[in-house]
Short mmCIF file of N, CA and C in Angstrom, two decimals:
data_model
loop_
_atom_site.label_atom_id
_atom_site.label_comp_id
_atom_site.label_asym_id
_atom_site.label_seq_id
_atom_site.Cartn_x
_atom_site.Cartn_y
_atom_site.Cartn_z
N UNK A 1 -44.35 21.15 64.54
CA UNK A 1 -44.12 22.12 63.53
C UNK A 1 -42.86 21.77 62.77
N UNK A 2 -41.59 21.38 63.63
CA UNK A 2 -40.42 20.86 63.08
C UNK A 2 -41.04 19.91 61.81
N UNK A 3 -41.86 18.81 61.99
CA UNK A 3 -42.07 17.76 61.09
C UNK A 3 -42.97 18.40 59.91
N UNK A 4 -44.07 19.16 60.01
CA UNK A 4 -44.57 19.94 59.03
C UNK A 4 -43.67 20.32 58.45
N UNK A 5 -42.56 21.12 58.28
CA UNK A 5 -41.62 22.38 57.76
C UNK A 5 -40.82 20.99 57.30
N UNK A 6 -40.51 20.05 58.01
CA UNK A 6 -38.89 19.28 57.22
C UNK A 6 -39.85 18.20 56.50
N UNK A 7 -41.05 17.96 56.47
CA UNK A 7 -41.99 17.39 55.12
C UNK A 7 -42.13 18.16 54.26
N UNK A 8 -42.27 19.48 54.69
CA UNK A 8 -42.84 20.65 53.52
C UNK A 8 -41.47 20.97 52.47
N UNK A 9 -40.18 20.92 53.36
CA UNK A 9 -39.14 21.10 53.00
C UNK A 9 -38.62 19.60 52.05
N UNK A 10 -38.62 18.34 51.87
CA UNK A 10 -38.79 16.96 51.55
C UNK A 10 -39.55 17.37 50.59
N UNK A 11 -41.00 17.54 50.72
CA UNK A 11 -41.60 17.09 49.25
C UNK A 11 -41.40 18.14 48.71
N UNK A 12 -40.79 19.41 48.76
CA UNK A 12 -40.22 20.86 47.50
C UNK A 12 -39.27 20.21 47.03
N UNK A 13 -38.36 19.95 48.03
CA UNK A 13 -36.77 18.84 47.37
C UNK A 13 -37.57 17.91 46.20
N UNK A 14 -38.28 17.07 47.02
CA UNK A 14 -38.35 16.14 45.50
C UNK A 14 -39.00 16.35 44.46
N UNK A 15 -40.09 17.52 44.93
CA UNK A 15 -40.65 18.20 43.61
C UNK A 15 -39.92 18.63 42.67
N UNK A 16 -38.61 19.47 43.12
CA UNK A 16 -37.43 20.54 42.48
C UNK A 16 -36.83 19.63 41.94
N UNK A 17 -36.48 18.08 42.38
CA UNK A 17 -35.47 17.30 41.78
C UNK A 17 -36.02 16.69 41.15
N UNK A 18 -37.86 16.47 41.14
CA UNK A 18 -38.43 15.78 40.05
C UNK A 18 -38.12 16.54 38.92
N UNK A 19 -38.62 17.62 39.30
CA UNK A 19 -38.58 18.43 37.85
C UNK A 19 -37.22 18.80 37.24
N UNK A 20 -36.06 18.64 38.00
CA UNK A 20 -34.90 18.99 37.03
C UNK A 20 -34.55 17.76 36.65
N UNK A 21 -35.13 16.54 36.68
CA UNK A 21 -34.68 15.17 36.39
C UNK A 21 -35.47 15.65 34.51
N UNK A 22 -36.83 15.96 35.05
CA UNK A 22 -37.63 15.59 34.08
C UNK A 22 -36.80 17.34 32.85
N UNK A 23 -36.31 17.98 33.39
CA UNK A 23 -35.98 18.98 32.44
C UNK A 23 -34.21 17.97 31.75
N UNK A 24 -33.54 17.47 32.85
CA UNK A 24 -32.26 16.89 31.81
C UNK A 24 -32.64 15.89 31.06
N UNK A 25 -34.17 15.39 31.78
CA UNK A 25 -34.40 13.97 30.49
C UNK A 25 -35.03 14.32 29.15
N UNK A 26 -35.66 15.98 29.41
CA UNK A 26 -35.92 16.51 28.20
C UNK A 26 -34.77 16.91 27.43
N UNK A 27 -33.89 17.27 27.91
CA UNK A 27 -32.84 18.22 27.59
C UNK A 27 -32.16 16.92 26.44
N UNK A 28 -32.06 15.73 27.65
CA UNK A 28 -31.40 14.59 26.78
C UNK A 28 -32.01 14.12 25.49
N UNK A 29 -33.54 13.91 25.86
CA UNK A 29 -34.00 13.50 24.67
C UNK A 29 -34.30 14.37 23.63
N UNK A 30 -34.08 15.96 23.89
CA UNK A 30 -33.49 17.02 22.87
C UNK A 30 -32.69 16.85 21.93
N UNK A 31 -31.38 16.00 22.73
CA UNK A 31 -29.80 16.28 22.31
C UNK A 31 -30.15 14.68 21.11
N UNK A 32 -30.58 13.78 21.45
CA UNK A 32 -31.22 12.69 21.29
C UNK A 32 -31.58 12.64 19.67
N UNK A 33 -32.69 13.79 19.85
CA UNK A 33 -33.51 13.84 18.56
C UNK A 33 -32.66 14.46 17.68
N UNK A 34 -32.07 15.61 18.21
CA UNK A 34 -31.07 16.66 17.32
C UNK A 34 -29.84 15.46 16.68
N UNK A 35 -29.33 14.53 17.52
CA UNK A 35 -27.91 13.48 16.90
C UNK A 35 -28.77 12.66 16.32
N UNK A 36 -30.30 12.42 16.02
CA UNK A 36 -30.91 11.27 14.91
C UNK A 36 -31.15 12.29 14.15
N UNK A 37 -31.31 13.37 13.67
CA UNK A 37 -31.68 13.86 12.69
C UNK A 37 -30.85 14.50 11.81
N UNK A 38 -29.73 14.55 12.97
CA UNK A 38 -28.34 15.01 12.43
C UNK A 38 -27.58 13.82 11.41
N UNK A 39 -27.82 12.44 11.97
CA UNK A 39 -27.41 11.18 11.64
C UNK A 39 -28.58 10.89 10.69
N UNK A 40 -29.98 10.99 10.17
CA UNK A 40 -30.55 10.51 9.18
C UNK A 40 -30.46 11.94 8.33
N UNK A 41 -30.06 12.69 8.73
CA UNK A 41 -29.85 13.90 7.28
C UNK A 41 -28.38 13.31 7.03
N UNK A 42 -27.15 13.24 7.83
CA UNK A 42 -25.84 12.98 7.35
C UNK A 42 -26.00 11.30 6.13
N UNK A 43 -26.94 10.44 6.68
CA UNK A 43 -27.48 9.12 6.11
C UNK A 43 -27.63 9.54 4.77
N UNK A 44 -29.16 10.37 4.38
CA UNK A 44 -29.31 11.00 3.34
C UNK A 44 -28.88 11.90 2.42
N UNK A 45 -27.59 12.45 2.90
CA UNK A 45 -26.41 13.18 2.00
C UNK A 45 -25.78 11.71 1.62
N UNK A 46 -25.30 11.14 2.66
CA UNK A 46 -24.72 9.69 2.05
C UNK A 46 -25.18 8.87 1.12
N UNK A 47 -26.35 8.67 1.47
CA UNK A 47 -27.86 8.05 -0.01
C UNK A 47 -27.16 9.20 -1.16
N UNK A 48 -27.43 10.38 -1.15
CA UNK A 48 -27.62 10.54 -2.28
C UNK A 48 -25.88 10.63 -2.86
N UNK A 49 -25.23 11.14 -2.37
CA UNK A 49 -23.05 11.09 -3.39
C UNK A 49 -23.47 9.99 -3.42
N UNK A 50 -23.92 8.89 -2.67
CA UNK A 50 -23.83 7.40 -3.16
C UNK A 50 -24.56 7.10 -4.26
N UNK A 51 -25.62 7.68 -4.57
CA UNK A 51 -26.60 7.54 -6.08
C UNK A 51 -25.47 8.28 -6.78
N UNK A 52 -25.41 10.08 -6.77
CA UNK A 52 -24.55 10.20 -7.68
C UNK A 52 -23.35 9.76 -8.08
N UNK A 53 -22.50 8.95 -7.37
CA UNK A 53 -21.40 8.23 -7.59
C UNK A 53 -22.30 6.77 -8.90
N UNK A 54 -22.94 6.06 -8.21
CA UNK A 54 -23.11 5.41 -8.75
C UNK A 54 -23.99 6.23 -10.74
N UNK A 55 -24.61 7.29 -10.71
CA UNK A 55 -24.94 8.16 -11.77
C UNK A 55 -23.54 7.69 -12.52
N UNK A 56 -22.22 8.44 -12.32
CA UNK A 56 -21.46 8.95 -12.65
C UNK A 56 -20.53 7.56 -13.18
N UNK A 57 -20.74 6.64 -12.31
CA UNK A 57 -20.05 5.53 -12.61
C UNK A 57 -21.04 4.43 -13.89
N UNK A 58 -21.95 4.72 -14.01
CA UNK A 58 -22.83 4.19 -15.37
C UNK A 58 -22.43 5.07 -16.71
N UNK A 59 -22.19 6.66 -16.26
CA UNK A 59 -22.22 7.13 -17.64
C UNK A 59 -20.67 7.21 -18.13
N UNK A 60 -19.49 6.95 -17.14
CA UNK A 60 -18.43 6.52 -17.18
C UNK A 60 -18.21 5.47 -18.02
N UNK A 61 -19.11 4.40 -17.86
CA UNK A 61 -18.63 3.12 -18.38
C UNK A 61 -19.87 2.99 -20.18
N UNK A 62 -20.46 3.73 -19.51
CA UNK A 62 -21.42 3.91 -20.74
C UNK A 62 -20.76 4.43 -21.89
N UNK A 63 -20.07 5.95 -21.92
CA UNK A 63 -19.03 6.73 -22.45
C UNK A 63 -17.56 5.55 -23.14
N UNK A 64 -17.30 4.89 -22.17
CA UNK A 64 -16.25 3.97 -22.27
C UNK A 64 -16.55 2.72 -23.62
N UNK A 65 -17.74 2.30 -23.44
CA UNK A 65 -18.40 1.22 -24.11
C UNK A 65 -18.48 2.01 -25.59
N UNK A 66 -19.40 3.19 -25.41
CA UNK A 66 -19.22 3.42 -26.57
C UNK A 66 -18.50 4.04 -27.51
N UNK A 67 -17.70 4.33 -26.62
CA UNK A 67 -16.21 5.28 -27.56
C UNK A 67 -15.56 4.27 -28.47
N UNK A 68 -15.30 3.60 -28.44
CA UNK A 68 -14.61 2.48 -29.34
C UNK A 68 -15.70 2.61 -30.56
N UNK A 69 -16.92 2.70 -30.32
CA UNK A 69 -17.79 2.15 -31.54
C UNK A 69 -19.21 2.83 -31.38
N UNK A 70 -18.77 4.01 -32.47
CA UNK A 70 -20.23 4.89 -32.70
C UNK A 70 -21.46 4.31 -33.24
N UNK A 71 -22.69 4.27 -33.11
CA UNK A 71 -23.63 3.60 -34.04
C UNK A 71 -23.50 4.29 -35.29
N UNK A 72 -24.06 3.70 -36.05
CA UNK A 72 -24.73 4.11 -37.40
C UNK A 72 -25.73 4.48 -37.62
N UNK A 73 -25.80 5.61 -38.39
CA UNK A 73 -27.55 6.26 -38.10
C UNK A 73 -27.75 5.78 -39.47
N UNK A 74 -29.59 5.30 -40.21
CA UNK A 74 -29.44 5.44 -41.21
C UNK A 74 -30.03 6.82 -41.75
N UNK A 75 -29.24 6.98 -42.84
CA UNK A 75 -29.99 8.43 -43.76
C UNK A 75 -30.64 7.76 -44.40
N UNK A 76 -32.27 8.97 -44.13
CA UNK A 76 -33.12 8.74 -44.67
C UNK A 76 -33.75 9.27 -46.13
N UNK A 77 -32.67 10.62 -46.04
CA UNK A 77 -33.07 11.57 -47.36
C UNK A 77 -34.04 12.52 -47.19
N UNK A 78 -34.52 12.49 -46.10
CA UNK A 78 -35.25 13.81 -45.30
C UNK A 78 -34.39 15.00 -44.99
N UNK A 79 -34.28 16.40 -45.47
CA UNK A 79 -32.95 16.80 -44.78
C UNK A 79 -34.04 17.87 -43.68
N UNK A 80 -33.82 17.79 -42.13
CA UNK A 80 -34.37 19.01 -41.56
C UNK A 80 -33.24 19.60 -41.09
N UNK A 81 -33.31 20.84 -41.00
CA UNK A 81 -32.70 22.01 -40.52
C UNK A 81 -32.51 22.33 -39.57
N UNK A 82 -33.36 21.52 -38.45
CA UNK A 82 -33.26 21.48 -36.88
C UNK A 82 -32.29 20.40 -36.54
N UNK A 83 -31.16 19.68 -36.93
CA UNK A 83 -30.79 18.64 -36.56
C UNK A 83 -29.28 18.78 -36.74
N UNK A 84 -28.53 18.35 -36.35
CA UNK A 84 -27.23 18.91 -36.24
C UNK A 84 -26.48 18.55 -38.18
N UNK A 85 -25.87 19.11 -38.37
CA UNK A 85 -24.92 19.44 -39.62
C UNK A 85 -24.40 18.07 -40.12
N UNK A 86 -24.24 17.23 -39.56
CA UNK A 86 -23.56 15.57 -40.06
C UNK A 86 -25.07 15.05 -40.29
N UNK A 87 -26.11 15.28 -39.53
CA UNK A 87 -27.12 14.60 -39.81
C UNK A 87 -27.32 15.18 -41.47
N UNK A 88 -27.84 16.35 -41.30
CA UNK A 88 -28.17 16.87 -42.41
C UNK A 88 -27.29 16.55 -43.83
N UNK A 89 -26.32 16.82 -43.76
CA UNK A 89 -25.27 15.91 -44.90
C UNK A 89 -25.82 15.04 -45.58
N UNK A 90 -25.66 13.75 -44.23
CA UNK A 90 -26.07 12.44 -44.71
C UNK A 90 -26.92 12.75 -45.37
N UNK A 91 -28.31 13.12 -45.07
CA UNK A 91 -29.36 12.94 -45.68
C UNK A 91 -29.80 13.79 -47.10
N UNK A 92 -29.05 14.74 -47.25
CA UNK A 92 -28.77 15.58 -48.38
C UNK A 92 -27.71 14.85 -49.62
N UNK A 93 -27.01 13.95 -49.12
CA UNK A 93 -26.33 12.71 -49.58
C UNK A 93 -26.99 11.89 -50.35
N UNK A 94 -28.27 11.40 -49.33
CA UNK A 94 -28.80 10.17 -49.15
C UNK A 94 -30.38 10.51 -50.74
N UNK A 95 -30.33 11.87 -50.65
CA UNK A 95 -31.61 12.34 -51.43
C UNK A 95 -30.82 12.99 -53.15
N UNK A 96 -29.66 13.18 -52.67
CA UNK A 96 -28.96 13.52 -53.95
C UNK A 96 -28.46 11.95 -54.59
N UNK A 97 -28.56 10.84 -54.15
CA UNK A 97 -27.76 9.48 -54.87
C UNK A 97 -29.27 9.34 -55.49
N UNK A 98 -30.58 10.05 -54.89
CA UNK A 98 -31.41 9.76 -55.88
C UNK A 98 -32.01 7.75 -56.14
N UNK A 99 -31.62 7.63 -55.40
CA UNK A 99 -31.73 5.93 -55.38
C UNK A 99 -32.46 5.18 -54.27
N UNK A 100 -33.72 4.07 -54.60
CA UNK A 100 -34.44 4.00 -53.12
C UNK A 100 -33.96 2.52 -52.92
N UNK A 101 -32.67 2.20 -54.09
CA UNK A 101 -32.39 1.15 -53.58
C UNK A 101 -30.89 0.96 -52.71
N UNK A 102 -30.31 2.19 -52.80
CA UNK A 102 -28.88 2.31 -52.12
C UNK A 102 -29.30 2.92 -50.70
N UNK A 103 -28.56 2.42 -49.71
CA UNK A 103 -28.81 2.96 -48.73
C UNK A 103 -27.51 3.44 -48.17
N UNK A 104 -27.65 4.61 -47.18
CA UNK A 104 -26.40 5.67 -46.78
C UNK A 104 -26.54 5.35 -44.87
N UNK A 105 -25.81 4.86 -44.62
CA UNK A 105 -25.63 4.72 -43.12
C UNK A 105 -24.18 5.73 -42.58
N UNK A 106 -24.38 6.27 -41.33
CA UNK A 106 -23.18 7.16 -41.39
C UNK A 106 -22.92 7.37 -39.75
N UNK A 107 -21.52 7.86 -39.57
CA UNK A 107 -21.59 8.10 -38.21
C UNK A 107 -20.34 9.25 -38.44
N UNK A 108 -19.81 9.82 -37.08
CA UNK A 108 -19.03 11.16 -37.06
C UNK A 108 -17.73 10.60 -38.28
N UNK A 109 -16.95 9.52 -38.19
CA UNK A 109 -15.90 9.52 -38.70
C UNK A 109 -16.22 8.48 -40.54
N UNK A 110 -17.40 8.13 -40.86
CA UNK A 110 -17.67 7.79 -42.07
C UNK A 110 -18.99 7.96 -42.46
N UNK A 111 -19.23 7.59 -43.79
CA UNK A 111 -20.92 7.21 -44.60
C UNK A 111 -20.27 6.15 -45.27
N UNK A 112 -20.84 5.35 -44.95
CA UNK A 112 -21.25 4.23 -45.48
C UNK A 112 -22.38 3.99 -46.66
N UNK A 113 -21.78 3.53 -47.99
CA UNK A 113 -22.87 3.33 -48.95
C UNK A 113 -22.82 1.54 -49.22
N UNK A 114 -24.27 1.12 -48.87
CA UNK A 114 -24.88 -0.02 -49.41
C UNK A 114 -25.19 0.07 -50.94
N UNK A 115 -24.40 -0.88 -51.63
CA UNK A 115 -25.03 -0.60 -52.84
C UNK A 115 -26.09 -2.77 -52.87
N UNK A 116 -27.11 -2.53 -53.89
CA UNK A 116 -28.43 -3.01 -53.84
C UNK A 116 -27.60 -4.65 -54.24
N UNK A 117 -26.28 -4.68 -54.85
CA UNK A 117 -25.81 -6.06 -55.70
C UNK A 117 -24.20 -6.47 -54.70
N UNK A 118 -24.44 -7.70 -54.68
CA UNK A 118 -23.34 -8.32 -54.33
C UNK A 118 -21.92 -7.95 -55.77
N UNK A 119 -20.39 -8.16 -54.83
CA UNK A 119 -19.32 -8.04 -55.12
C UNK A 119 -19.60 -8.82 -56.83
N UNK A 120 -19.71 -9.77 -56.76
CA UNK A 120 -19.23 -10.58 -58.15
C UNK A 120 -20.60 -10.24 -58.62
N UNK A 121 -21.08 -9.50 -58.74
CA UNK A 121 -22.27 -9.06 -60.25
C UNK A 121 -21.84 -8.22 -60.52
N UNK A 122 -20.73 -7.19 -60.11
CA UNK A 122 -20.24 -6.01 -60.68
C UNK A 122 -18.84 -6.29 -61.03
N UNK A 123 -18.25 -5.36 -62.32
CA UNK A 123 -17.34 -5.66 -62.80
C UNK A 123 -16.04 -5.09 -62.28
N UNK A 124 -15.09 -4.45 -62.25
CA UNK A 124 -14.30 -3.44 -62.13
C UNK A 124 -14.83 -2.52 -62.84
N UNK A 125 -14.71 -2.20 -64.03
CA UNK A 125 -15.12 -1.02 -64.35
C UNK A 125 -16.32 -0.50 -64.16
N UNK A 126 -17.42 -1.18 -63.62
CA UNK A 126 -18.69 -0.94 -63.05
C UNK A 126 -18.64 -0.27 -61.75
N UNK A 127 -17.83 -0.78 -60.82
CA UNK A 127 -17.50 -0.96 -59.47
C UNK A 127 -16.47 0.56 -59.17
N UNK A 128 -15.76 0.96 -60.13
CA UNK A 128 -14.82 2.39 -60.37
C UNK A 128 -15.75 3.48 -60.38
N UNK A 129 -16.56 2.89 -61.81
CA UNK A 129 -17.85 3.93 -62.30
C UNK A 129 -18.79 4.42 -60.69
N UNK A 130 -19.17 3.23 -60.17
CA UNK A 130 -19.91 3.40 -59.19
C UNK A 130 -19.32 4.35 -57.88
N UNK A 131 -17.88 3.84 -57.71
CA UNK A 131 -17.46 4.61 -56.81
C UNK A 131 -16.95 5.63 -56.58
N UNK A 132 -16.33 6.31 -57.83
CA UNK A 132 -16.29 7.37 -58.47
C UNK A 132 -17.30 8.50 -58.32
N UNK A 133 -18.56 7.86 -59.05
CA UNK A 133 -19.67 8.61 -58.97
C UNK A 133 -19.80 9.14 -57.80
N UNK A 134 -20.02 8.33 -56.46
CA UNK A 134 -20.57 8.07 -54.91
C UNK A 134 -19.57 9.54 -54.31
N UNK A 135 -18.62 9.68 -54.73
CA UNK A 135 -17.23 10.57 -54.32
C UNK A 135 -18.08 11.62 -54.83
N UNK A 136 -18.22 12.09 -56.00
CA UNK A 136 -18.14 13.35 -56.91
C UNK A 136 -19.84 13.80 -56.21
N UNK A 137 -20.79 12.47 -56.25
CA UNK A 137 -21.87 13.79 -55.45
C UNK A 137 -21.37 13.88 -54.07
N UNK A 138 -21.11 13.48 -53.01
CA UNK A 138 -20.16 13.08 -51.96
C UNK A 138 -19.73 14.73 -52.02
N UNK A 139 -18.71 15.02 -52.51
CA UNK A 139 -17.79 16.10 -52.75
C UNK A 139 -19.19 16.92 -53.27
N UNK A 140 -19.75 17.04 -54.12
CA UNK A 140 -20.53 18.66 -54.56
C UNK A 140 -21.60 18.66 -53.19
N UNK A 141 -21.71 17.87 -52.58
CA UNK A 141 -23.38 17.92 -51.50
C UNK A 141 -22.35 18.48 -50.31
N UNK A 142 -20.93 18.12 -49.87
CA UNK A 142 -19.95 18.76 -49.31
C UNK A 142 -19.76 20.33 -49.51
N UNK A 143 -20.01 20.57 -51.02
CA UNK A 143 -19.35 21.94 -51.53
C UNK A 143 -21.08 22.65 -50.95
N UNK A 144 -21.80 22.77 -51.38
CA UNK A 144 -22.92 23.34 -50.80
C UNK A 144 -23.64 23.42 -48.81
N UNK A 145 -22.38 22.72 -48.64
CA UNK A 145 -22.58 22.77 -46.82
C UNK A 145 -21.45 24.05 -46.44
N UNK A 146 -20.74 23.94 -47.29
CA UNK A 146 -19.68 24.63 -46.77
C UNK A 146 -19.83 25.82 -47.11
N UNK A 147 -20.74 26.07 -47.90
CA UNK A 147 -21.15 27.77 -48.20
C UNK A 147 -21.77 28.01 -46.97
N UNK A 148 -22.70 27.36 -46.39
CA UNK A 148 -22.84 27.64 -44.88
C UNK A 148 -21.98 27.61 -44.01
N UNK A 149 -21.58 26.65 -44.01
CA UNK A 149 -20.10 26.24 -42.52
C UNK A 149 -18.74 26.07 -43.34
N UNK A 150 -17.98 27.32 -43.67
CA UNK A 150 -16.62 26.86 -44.38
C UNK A 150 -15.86 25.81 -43.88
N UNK A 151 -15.79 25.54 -42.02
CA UNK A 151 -15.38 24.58 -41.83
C UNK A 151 -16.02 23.30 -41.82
N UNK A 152 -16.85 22.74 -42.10
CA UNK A 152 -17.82 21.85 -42.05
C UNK A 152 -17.37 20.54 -43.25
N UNK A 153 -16.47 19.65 -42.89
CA UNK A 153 -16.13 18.62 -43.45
C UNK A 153 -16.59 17.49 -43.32
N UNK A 154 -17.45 16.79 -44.68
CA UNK A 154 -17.76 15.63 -44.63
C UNK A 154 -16.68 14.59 -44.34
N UNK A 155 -17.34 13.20 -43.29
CA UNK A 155 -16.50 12.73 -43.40
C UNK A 155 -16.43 11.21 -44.67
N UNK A 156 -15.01 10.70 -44.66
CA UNK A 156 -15.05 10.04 -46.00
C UNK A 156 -16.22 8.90 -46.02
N UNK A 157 -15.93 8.48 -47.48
CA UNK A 157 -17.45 7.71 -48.20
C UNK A 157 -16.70 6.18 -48.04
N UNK A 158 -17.56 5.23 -47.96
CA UNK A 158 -16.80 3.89 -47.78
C UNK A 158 -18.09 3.35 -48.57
N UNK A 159 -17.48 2.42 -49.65
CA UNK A 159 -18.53 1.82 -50.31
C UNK A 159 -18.76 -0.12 -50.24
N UNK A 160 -19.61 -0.51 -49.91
CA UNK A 160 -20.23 -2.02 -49.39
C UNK A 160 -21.23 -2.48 -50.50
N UNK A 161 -20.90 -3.82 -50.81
CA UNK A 161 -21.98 -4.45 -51.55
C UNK A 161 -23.27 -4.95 -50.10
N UNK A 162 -23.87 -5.41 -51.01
CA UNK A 162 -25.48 -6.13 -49.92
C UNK A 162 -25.15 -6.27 -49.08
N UNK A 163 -23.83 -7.50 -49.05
CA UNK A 163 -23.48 -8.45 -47.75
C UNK A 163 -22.44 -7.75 -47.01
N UNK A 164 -22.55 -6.41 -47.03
CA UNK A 164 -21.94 -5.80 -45.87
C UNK A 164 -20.26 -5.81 -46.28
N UNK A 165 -20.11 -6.05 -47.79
CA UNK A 165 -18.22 -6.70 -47.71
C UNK A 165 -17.75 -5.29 -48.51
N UNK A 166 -16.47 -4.12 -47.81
CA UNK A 166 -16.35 -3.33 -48.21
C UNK A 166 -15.41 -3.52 -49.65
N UNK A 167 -16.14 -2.38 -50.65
CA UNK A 167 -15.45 -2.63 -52.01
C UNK A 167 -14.51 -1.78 -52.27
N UNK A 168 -14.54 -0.07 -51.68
CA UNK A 168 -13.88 0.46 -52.07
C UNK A 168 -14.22 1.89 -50.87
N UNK A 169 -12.93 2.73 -50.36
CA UNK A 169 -13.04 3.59 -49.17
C UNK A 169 -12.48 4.87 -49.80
N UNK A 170 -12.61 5.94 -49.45
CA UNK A 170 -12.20 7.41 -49.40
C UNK A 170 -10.74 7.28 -48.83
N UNK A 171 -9.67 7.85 -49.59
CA UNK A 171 -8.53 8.00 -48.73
C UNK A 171 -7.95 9.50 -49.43
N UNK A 172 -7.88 10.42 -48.87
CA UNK A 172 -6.93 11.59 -49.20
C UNK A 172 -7.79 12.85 -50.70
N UNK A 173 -8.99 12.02 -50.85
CA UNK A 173 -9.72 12.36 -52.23
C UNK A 173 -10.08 11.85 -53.29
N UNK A 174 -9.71 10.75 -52.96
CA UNK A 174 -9.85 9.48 -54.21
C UNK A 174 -10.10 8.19 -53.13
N UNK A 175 -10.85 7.75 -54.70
CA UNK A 175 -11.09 6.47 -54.32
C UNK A 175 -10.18 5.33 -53.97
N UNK A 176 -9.74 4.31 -52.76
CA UNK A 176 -8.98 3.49 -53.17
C UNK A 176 -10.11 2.19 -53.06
N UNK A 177 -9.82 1.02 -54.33
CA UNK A 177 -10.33 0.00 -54.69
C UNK A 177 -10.21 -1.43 -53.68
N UNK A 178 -11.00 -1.68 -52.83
CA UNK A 178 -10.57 -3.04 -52.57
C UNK A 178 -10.92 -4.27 -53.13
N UNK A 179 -11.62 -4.52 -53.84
CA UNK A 179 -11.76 -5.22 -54.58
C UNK A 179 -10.91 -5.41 -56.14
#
């Protein structure tokens, strides 16, 4: 009977110690799963500040690149009403010069006028006449924005033959001549 009872007593022991083996190896591979999921979510916060860093560091240098040097939009002489106030200008500019051979390129701090003839086919007094003119609708297509937006200032007119060579720029309200 002794050996019945201290077998019976033996295999409960190792039953009891199987099973609390098998409850800390659950327990462990609990703690296990909880520090990988803890570690591939902490991973995936890391993935992503690391995308947004890198976001932030493109539009940084993007911003950087282009601050020095705005594009040029061209005006087309379409004016819509949905489009911000410099656009509209230009192109109220671009439809008042009345011309499909001058073209008006512009950005926040100028407009640029292409005129259709190189420097030496125009005279000085051609070249005054012309730039003169370019100012005075310039200034009235200005005066009719500003009945909408009192503050709303065009910015100055810079005038270019074909080959891109400037002839004459806006300074203070007048024209000054470089040519």
């Amino acid at each position: 009977m002794k050996k019945v009872t201290f077998m019976a007593i033996a295999a409960l022991t190792l039953l009891i110690a199987g099973c609390g083996q098998q409850e800390a190896d659950t327990d462990q591979g609990q703690e296990e799963t909880t520090e990988q999921v803890t570690t591939e979510s902490s991973s995936e916060e890391s993935k992503k500040e690391k995308a947004w860093e890198l976001v932030d560091k493109a539009k940084a240098k993007s911003k950087q690149e282009n601050q020095g040097e705005e594009q040029y939009r061209k005006a087309t002489g379409i004016v819509s009403g949905n489009r911000p106030l410099l656009d509209q200008f230009a192109n109220s500019y671009k439809q008042w010069l009345d011309s499909s051979q001058i073209e008006v390129y512009y950005r926040s701090d100028r407009v640029a006028v292409l005129l259709p003839v190189t420097s030496s086919e125009l005279t000085n007094d051609q070249l005054h006449q012309t730039a003169d003119g370019l100012l005075k609708i310039k200034n009235d297509v200005e005066k009719t924005y500003k009945i909408t937006d009192k503050d709303f200032t065009a910015p100055p007119v810079y005038v270019h033959d074909t080959n891109e060579v400037q002839l004459a720029h806006e300074e203070n309200g007048v024209m000054i001549y470089d040519k």
